[in-house]
Backbone as ProteinMPNN parsed JSONL, in Angstrom:
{"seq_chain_A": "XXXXXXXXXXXXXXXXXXXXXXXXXXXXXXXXXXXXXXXXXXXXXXXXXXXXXXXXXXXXXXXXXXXXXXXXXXXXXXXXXXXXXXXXXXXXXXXXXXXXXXXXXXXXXXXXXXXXXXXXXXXXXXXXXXXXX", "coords_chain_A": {"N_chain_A": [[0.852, -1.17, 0.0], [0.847, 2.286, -1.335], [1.554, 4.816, 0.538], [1.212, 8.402, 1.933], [2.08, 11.512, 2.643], [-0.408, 14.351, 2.775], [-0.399, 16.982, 0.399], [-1.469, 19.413, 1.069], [-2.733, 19.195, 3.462], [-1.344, 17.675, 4.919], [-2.143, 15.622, 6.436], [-1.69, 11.464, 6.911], [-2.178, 9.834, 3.806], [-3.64, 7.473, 1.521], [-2.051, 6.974, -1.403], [-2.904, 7.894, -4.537], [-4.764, 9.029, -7.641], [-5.188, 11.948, -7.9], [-3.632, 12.752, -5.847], [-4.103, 14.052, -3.706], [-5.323, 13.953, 0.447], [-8.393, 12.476, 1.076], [-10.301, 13.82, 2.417], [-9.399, 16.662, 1.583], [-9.901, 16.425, -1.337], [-12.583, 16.432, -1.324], [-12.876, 18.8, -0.307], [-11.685, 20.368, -2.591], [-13.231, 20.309, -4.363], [-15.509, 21.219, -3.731], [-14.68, 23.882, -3.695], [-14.219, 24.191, -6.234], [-16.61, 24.141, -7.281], [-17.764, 25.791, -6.349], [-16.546, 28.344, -7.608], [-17.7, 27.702, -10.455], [-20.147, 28.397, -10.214], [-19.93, 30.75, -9.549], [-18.729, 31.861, -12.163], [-20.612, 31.599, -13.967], [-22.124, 33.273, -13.17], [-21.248, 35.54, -13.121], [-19.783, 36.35, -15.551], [-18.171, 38.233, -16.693], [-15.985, 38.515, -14.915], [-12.464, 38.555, -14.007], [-9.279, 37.006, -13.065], [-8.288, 37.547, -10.794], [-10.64, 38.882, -9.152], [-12.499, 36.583, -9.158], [-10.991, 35.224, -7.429], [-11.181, 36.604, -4.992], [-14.022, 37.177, -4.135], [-14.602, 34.6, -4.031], [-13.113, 33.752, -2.109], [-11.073, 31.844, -2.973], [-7.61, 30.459, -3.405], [-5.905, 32.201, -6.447], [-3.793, 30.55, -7.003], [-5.106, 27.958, -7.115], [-7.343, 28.293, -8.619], [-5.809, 28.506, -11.24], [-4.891, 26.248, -11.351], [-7.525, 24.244, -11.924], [-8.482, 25.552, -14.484], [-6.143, 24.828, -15.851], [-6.27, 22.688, -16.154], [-8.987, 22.029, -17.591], [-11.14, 22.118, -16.284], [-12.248, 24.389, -15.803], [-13.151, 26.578, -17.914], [-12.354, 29.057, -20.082], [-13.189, 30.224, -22.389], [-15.341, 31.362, -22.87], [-15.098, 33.605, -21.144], [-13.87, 36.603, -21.458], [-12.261, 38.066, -19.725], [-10.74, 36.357, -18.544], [-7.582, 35.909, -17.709], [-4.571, 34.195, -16.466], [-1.272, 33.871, -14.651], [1.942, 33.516, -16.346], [4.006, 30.973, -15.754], [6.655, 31.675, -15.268], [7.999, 34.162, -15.724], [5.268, 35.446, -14.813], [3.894, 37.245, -16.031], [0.295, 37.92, -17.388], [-1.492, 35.283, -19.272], [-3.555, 33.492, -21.628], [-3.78, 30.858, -22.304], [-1.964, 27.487, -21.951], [1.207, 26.832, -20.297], [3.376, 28.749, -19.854], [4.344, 32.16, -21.26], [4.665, 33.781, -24.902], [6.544, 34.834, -24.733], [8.62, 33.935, -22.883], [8.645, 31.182, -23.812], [9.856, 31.078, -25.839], [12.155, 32.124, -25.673], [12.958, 30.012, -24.196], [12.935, 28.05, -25.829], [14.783, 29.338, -27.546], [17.164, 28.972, -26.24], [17.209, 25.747, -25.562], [17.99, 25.15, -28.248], [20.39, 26.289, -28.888], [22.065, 24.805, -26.602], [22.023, 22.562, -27.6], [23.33, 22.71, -30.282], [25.596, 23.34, -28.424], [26.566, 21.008, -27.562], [26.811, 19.199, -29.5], [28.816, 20.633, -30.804], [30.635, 20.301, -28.856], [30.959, 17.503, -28.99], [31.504, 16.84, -31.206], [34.318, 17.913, -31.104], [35.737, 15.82, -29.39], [38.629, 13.362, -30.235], [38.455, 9.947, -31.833], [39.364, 8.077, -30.491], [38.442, 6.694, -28.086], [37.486, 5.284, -24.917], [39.975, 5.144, -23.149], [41.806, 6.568, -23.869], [43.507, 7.775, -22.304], [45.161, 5.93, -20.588], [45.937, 4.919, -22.806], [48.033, 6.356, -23.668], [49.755, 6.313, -21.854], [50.795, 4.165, -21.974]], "CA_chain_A": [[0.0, 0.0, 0.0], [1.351, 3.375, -0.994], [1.012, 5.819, 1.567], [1.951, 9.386, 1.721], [1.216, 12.976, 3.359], [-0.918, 15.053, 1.301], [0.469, 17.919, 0.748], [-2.506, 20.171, 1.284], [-2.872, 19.545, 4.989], [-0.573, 16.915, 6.142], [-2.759, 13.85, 6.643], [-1.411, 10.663, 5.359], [-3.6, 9.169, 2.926], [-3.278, 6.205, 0.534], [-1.921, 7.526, -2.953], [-4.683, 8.394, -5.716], [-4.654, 9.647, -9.173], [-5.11, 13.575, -7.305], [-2.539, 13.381, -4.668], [-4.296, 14.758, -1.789], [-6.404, 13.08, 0.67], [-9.937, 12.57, 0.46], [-11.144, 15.046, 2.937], [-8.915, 17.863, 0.919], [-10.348, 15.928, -2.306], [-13.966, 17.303, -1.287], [-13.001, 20.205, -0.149], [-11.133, 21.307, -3.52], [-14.282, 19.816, -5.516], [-16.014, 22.388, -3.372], [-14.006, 25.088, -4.142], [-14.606, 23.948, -7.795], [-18.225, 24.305, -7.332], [-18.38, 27.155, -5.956], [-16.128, 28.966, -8.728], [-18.175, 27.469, -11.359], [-21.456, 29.376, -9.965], [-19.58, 32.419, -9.72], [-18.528, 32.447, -13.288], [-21.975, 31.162, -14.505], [-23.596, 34.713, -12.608], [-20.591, 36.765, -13.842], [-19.278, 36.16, -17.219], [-17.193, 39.365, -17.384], [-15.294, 38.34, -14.446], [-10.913, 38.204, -13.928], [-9.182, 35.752, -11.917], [-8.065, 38.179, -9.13], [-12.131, 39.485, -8.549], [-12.911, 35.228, -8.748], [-10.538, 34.83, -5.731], [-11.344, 37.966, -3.722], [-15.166, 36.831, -4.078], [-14.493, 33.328, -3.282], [-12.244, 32.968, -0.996], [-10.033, 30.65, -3.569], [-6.401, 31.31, -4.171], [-5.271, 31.819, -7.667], [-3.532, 29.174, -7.499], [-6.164, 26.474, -7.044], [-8.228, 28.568, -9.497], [-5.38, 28.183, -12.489], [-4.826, 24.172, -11.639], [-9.034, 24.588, -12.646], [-7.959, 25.975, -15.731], [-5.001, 24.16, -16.346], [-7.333, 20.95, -16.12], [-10.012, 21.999, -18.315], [-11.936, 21.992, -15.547], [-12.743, 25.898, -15.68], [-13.481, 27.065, -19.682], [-12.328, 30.478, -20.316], [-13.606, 30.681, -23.712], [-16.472, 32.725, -22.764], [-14.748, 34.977, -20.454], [-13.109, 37.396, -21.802], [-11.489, 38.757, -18.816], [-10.072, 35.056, -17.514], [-6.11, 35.017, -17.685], [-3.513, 33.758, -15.46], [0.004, 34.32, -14.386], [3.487, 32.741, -16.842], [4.895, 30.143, -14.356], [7.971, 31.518, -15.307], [7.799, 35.419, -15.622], [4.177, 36.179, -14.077], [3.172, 37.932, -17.184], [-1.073, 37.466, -17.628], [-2.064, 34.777, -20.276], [-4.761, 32.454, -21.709], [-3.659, 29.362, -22.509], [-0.565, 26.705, -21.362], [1.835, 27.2, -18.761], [4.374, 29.954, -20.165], [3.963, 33.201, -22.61], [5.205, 33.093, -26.093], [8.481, 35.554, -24.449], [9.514, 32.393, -22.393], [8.535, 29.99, -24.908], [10.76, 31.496, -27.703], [13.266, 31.861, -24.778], [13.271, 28.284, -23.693], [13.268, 26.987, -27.241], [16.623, 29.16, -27.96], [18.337, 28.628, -25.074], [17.462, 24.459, -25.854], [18.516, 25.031, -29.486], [21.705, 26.487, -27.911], [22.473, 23.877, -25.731], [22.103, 21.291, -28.228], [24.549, 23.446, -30.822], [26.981, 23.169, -28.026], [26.896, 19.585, -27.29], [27.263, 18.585, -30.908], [30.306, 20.751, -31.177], [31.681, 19.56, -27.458], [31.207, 15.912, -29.067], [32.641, 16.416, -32.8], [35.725, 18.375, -30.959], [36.59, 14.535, -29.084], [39.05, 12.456, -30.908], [37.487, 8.53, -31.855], [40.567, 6.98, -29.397], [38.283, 5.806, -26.936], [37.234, 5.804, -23.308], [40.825, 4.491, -22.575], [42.915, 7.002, -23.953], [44.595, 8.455, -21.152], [45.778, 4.978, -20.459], [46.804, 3.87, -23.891], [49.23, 7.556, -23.718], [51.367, 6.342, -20.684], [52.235, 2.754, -22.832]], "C_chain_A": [[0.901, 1.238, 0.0], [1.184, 4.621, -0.422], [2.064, 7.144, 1.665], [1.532, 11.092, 2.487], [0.672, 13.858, 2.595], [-0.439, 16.489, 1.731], [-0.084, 19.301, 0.739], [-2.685, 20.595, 2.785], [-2.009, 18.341, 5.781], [-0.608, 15.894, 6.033], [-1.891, 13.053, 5.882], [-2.426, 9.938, 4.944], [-3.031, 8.288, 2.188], [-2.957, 7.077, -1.013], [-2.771, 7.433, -3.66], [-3.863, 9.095, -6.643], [-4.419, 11.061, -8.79], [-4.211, 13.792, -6.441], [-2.94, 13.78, -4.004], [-5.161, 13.42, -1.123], [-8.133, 13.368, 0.626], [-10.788, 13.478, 1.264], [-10.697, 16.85, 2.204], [-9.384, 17.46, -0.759], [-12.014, 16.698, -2.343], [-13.631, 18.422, -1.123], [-12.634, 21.37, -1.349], [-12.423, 20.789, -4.476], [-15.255, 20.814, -5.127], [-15.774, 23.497, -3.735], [-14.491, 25.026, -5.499], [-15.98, 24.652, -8.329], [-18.322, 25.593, -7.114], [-17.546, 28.307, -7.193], [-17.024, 28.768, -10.113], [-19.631, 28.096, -11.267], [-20.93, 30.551, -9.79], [-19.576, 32.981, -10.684], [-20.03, 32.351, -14.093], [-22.555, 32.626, -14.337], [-22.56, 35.955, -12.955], [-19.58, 36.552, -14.242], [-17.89, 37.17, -17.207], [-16.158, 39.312, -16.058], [-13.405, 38.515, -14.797], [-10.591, 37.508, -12.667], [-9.219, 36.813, -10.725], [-9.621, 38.273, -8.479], [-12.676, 38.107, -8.461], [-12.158, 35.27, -7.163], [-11.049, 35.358, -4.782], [-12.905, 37.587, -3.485], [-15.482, 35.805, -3.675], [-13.883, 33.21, -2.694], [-10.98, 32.481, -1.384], [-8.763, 31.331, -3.781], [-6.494, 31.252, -5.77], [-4.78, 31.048, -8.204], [-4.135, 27.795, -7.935], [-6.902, 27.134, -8.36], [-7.569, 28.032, -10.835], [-5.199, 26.927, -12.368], [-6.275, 24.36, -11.729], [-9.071, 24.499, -13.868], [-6.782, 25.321, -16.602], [-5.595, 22.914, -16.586], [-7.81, 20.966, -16.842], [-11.206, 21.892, -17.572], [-12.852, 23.543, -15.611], [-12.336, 26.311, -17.637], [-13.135, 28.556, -19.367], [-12.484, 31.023, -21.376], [-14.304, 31.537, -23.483], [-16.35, 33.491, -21.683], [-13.538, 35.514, -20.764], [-11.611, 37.9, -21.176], [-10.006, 37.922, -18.101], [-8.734, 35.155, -17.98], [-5.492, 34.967, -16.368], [-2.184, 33.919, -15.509], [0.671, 33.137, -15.755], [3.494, 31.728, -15.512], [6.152, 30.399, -14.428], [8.411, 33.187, -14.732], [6.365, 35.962, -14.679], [3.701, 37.305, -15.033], [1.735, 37.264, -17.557], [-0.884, 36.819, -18.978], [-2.794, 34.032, -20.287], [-4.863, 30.966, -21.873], [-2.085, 28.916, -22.12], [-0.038, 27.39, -20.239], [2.949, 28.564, -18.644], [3.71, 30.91, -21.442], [4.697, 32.969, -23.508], [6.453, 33.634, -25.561], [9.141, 34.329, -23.915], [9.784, 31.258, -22.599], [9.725, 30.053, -25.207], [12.267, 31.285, -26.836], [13.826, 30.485, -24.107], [13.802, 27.608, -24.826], [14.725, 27.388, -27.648], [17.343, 28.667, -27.616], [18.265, 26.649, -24.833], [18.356, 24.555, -27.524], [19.97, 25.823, -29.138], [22.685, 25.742, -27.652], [22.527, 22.762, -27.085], [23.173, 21.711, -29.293], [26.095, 22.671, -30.044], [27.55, 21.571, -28.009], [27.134, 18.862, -28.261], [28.241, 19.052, -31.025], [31.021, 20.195, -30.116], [32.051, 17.998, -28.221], [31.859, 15.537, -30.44], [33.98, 16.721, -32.108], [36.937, 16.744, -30.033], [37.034, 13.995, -30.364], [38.25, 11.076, -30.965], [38.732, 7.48, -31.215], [39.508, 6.209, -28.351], [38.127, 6.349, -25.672], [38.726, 5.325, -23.179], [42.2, 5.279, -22.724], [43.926, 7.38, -23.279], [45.462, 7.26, -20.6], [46.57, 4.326, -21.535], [47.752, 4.846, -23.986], [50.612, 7.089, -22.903], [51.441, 4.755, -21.406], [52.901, 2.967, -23.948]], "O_chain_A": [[1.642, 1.447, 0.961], [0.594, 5.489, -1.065], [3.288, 7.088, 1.54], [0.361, 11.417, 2.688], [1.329, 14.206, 1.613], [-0.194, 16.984, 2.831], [0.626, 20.268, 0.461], [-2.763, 21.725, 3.268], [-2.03, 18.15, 6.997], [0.285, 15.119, 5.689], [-1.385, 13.339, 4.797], [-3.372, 9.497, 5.597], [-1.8, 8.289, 2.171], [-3.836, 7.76, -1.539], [-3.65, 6.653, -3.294], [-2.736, 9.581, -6.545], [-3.416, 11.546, -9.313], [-3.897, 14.951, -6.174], [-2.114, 14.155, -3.171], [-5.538, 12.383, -1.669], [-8.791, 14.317, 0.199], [-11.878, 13.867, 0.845], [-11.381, 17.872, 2.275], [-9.149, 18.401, -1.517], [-12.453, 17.373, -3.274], [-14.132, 19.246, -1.887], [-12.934, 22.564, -1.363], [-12.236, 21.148, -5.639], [-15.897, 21.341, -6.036], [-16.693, 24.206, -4.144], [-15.237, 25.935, -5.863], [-16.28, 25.354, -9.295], [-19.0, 26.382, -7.772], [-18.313, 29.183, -7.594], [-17.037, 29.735, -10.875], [-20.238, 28.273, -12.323], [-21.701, 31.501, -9.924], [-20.026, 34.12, -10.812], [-20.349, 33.275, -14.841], [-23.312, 33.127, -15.168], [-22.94, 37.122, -13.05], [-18.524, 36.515, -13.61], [-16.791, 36.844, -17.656], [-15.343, 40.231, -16.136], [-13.128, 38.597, -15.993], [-11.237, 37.399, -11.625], [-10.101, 36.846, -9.867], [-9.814, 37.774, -7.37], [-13.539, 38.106, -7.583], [-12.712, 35.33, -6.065], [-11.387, 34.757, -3.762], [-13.125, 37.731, -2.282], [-16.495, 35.701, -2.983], [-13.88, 32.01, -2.421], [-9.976, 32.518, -0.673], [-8.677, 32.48, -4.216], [-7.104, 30.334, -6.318], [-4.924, 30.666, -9.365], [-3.797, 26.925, -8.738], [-7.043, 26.309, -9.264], [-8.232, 27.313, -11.583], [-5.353, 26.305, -13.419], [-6.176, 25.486, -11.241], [-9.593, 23.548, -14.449], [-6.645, 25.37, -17.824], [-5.102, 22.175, -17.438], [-7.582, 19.955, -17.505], [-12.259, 21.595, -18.137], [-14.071, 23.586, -15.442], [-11.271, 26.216, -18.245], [-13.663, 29.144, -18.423], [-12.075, 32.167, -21.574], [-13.986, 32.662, -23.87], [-17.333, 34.059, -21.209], [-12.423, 35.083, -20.467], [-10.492, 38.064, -21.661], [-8.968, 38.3, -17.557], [-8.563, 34.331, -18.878], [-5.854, 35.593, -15.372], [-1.803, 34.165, -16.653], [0.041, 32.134, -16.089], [2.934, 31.947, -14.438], [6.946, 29.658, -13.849], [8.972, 33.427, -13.663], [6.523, 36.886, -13.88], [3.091, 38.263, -14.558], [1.797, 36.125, -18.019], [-0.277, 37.442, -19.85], [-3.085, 33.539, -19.197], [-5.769, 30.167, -21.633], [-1.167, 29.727, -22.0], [-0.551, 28.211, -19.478], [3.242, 29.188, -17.624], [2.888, 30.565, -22.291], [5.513, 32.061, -23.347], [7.482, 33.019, -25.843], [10.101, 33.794, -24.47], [10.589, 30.469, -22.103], [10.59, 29.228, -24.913], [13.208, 30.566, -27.17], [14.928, 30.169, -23.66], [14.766, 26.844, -24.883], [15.631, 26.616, -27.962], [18.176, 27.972, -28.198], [19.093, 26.14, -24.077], [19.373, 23.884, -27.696], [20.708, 25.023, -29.713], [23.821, 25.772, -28.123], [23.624, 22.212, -27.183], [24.133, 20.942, -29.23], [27.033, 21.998, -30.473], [28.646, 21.13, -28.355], [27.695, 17.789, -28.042], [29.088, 18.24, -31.396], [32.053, 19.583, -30.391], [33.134, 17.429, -28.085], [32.461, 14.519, -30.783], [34.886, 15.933, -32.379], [38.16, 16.598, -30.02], [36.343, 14.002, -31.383], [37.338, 10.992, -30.143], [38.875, 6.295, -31.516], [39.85, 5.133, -27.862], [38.461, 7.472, -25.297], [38.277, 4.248, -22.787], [43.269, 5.031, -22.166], [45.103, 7.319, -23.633], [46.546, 7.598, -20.123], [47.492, 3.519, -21.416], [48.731, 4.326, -24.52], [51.814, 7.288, -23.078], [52.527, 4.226, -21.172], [53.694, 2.123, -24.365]]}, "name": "protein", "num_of_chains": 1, "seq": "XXXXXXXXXXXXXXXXXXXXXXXXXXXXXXXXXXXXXXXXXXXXXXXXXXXXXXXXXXXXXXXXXXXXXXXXXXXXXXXXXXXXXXXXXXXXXXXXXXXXXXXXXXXXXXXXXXXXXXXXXXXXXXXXXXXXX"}
């Protein structure tokens, strides 16, 4: 049995597909609920005026959103922080600035490591040993 502390409030609970335990399992399905009648009665909503009205952090609101659990097609107003910068956007986890920035700085890295690995000779893991015979 895998058992573990959830990392919501502590408890340990038996591992699950959600990672918390099952009394923080209702309680965030609550939270759920109750965000989903907020936006239902006002459309023209933004996250900050969802939290401040519910109670909910931001945070719990964008794992919502990040789920597909919370639609922001028909609210205009709905974005959320970068996870990287904290710049407002609508969809995924980063803006296109930290995208474009991730993708160079991998296309970069991979540059280098192809030249680090043409600049070895084809002697071998052993060379330093086959030098001193």
């Amino acid at each position: 049995m895998n058992l573990d502390n959830c990392p919501r409030c502590g408890r340990l609970y038996v591992k699950n597909l959600m990672e918390l335990c099952q009394p923080c399992i209702k309680e965030l399905e609550h939270e759920y609920e109750i965000c989903v009648i907020y936006l239902r009665e006002n459309r023209g909503t933004n996250i900050q005026e969802l939290s401040d009205a519910t109670g909910i952090s931001i945070k719990e609101i964008t794992r919502f959103i990040r789920e597909g659990r919370i639609s922001i097609a028909n609210a205009p107003n709905m974005v959320y922080p970068c996870e990287v910068c904290g710049t407002l956007i609508r969809e995924g986890h980063m803006c296109d600035s930290c995208r474009n920035r991730l993708r160079k700085d991998l296309t970069n890295a991979a540059k280098e490591s192809a030249a680090a690995d043409s600049g070895h000779s084809q002697e071998g893991a052993y060379r330093a040993i086959d030098k001193l015979r």
